[in-house]
Tab-separated table of C-alpha atoms in Angstrom:
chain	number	residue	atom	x	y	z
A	1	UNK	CA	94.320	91.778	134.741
A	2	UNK	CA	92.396	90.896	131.418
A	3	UNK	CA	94.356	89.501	128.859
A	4	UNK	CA	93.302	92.730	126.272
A	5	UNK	CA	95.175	94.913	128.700
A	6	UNK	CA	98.030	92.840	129.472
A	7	UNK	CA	98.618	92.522	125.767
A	8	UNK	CA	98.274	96.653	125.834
A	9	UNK	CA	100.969	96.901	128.529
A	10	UNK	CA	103.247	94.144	126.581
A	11	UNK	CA	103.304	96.130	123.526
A	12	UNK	CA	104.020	99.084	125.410
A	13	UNK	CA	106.599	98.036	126.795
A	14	UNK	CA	105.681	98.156	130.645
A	15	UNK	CA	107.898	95.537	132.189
A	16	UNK	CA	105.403	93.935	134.838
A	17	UNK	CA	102.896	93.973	132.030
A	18	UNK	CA	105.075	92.365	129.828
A	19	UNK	CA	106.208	89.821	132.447
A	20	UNK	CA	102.930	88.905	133.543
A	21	UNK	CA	101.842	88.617	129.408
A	22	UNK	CA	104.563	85.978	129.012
A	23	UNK	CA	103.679	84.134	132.153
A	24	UNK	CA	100.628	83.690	131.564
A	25	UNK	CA	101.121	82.282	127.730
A	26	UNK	CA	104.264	80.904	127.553
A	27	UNK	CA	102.814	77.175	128.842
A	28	UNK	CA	100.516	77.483	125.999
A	29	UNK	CA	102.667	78.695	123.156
A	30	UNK	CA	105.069	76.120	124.152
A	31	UNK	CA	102.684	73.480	124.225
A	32	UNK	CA	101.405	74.409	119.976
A	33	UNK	CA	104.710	74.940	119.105
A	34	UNK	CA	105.694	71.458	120.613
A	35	UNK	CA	102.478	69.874	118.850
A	36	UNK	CA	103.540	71.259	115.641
A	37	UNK	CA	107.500	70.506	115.778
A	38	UNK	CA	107.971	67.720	118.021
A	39	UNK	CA	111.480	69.072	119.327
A	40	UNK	CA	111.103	70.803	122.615
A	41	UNK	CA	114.309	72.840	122.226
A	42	UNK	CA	113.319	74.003	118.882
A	43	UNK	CA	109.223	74.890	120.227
A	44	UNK	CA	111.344	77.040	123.051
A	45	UNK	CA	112.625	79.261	120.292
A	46	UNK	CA	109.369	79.337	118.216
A	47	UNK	CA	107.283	80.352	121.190
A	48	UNK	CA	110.312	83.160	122.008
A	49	UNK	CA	109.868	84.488	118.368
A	50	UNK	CA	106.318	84.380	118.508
A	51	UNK	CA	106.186	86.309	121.539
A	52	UNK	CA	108.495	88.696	119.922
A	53	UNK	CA	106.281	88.941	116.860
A	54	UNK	CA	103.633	89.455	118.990
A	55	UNK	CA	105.069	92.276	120.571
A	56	UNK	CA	106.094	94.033	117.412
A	57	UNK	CA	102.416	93.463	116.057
A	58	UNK	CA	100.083	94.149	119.066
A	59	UNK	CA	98.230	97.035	117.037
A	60	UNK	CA	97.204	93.950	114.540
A	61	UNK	CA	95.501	92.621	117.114
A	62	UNK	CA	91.312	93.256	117.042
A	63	UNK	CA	89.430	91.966	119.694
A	64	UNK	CA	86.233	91.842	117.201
A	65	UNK	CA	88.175	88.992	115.705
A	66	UNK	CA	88.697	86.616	119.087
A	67	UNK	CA	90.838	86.367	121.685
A	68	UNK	CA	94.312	87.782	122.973
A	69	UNK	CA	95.021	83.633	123.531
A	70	UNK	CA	93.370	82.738	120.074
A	71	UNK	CA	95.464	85.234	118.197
A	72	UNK	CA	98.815	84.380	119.974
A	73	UNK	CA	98.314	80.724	119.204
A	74	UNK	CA	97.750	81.681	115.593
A	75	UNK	CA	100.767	83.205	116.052
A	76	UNK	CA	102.432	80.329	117.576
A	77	UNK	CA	101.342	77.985	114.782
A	78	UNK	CA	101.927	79.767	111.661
A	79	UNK	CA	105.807	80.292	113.153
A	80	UNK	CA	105.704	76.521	114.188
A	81	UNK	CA	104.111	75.343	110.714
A	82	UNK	CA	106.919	77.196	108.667
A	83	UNK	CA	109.744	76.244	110.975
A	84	UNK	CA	108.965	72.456	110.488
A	85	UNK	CA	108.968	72.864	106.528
A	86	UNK	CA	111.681	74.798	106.839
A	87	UNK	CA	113.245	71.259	108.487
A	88	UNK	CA	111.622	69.382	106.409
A	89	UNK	CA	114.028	67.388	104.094
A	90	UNK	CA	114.124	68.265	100.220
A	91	UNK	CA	115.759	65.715	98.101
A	92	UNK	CA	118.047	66.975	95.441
A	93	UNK	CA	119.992	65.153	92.550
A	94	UNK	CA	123.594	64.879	93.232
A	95	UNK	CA	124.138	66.722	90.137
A	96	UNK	CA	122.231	69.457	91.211
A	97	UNK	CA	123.538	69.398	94.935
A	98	UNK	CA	127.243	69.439	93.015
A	99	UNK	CA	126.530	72.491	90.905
A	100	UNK	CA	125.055	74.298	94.027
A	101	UNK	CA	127.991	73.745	95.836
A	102	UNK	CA	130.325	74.640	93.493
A	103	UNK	CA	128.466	77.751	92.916
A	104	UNK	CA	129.715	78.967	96.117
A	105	UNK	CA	133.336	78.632	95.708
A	106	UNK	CA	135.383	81.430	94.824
A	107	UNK	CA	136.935	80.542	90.973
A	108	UNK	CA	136.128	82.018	87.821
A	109	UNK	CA	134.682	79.279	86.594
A	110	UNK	CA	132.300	78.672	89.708
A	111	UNK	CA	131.543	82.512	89.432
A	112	UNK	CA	130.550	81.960	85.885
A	113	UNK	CA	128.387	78.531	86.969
A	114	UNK	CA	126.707	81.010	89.693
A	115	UNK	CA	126.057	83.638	87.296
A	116	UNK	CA	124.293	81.224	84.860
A	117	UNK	CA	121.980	79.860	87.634
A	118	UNK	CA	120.771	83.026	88.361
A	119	UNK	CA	120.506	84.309	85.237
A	120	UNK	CA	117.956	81.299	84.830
A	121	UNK	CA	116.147	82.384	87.775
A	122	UNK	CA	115.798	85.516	86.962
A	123	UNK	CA	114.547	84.670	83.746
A	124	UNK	CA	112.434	82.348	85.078
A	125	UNK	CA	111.131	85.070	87.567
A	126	UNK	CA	110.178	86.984	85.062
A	127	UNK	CA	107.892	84.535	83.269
A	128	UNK	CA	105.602	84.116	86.248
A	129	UNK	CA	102.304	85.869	86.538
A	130	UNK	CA	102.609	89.218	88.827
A	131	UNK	CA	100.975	87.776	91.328
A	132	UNK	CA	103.121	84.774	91.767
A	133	UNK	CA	106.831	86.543	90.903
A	134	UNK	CA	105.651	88.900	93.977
A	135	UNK	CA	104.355	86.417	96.137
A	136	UNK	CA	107.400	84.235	96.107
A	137	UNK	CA	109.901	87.132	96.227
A	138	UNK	CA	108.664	88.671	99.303
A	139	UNK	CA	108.103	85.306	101.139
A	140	UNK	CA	111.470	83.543	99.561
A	141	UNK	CA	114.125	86.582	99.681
A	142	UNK	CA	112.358	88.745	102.224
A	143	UNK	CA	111.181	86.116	104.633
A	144	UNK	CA	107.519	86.570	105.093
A	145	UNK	CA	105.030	84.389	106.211
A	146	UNK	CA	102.001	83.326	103.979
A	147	UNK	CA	99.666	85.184	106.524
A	148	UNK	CA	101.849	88.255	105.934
A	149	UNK	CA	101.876	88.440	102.468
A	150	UNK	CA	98.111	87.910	102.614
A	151	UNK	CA	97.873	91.102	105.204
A	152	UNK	CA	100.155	92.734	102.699
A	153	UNK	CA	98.743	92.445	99.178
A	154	UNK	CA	94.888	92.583	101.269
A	155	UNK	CA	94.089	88.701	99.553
A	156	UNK	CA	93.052	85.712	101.427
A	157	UNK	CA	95.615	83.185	103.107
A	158	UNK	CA	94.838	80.552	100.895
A	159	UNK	CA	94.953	82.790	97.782
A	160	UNK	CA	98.181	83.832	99.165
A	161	UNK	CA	99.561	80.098	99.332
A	162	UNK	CA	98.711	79.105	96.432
A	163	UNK	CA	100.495	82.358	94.774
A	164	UNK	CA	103.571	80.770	96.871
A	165	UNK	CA	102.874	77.361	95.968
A	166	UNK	CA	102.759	77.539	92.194
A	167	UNK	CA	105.217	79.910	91.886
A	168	UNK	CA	107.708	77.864	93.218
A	169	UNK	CA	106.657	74.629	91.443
A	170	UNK	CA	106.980	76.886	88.518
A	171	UNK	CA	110.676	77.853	88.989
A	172	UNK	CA	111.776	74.191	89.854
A	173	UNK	CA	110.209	73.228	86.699
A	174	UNK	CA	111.935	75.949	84.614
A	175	UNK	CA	114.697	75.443	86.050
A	176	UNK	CA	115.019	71.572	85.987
A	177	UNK	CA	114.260	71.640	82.662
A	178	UNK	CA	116.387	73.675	81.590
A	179	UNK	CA	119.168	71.721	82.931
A	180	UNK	CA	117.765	68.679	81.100
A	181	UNK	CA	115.753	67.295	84.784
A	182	UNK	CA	112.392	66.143	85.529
């Protein structure tokens, strides 16, 4: 069966469709995912969400544009590319580390510390461009991908990361210096 129609049955729902979709990619999506990550367990669960994605999003897909396999293992690699910077270690002052930390106790005076940080952050929210407050509040708080926001406010991918980008460079700089950091 051609790969358009076995990507029509998957998003449909039809079981032997669907089985026969995923056995015929999953070597593949593993394999990016793996290329990407490194960690074979973890590239398991990237190609299993990106095969869910792909079946919540199979009326995205335009065969004008390329493939069923070309589109899957975009798929694959823009799930793989922000799971490993999602892994990716961020160093943090100790200071910093001790005043997030203690913003999640439960004490009045940790509730007030809390309170203060996002106060800042809000404020700091608010002195970004549009653009950039948007961009970073619907990837940051309600988890979408770069490629999504781009789909969503109809701009280009790179536009769309470098909304992302700067807005978050300009909240750690706001933020750090108000709290007397560099």
């Amino acid at each position: 069966m051609a790969d358009d129609m076995l990507l029509a049955g998957f998003g449909a729902g039809d079981p032997a469709a669907s089985l026969a979709f995923v056995r015929r990619f999953q070597r593949t999506a593993f394999s990016v995912a793996l290329r990407v990550i490194g960690d074979a367990g973890l590239a398991e669960d990237v190609a299993q969400l990106a095969f869910e994605r792909a079946w919540r999003q199979t009326e995205r897909f335009d065969p004008r544009l390329g493939s069923v396999r070309a589109w899957l293992v975009s798929i694959v690699h823009n799930l793989a590319v922000d799971t490993a910077r999602v892994r990716r270690p961020h160093p943090i002052d100790k200071e910093d580390l001790d005043s997030l930390i203690a913003a999640i106790a439960e004490t009045p005076e940790q509730y007030a510390l809390a309170a203060e940080i996002s106060t800042e952050l809000r404020q700091a929210l608010a002195a970004l461009p549009e653009e950039q407050a948007r961009a970073v509040v619907l990837t940051a708080v309600h988890g979408l991908t770069a490629r999504e926001l781009a789909e969503r406010e109809a701009i280009p991918l790179g536009t769309a990361k470098s909304r992302i980008r700067a807005a978050l460079t300009k909240l750690h700089e706001t933020v750090a210096t108000s709290r007397g950091h560099s």
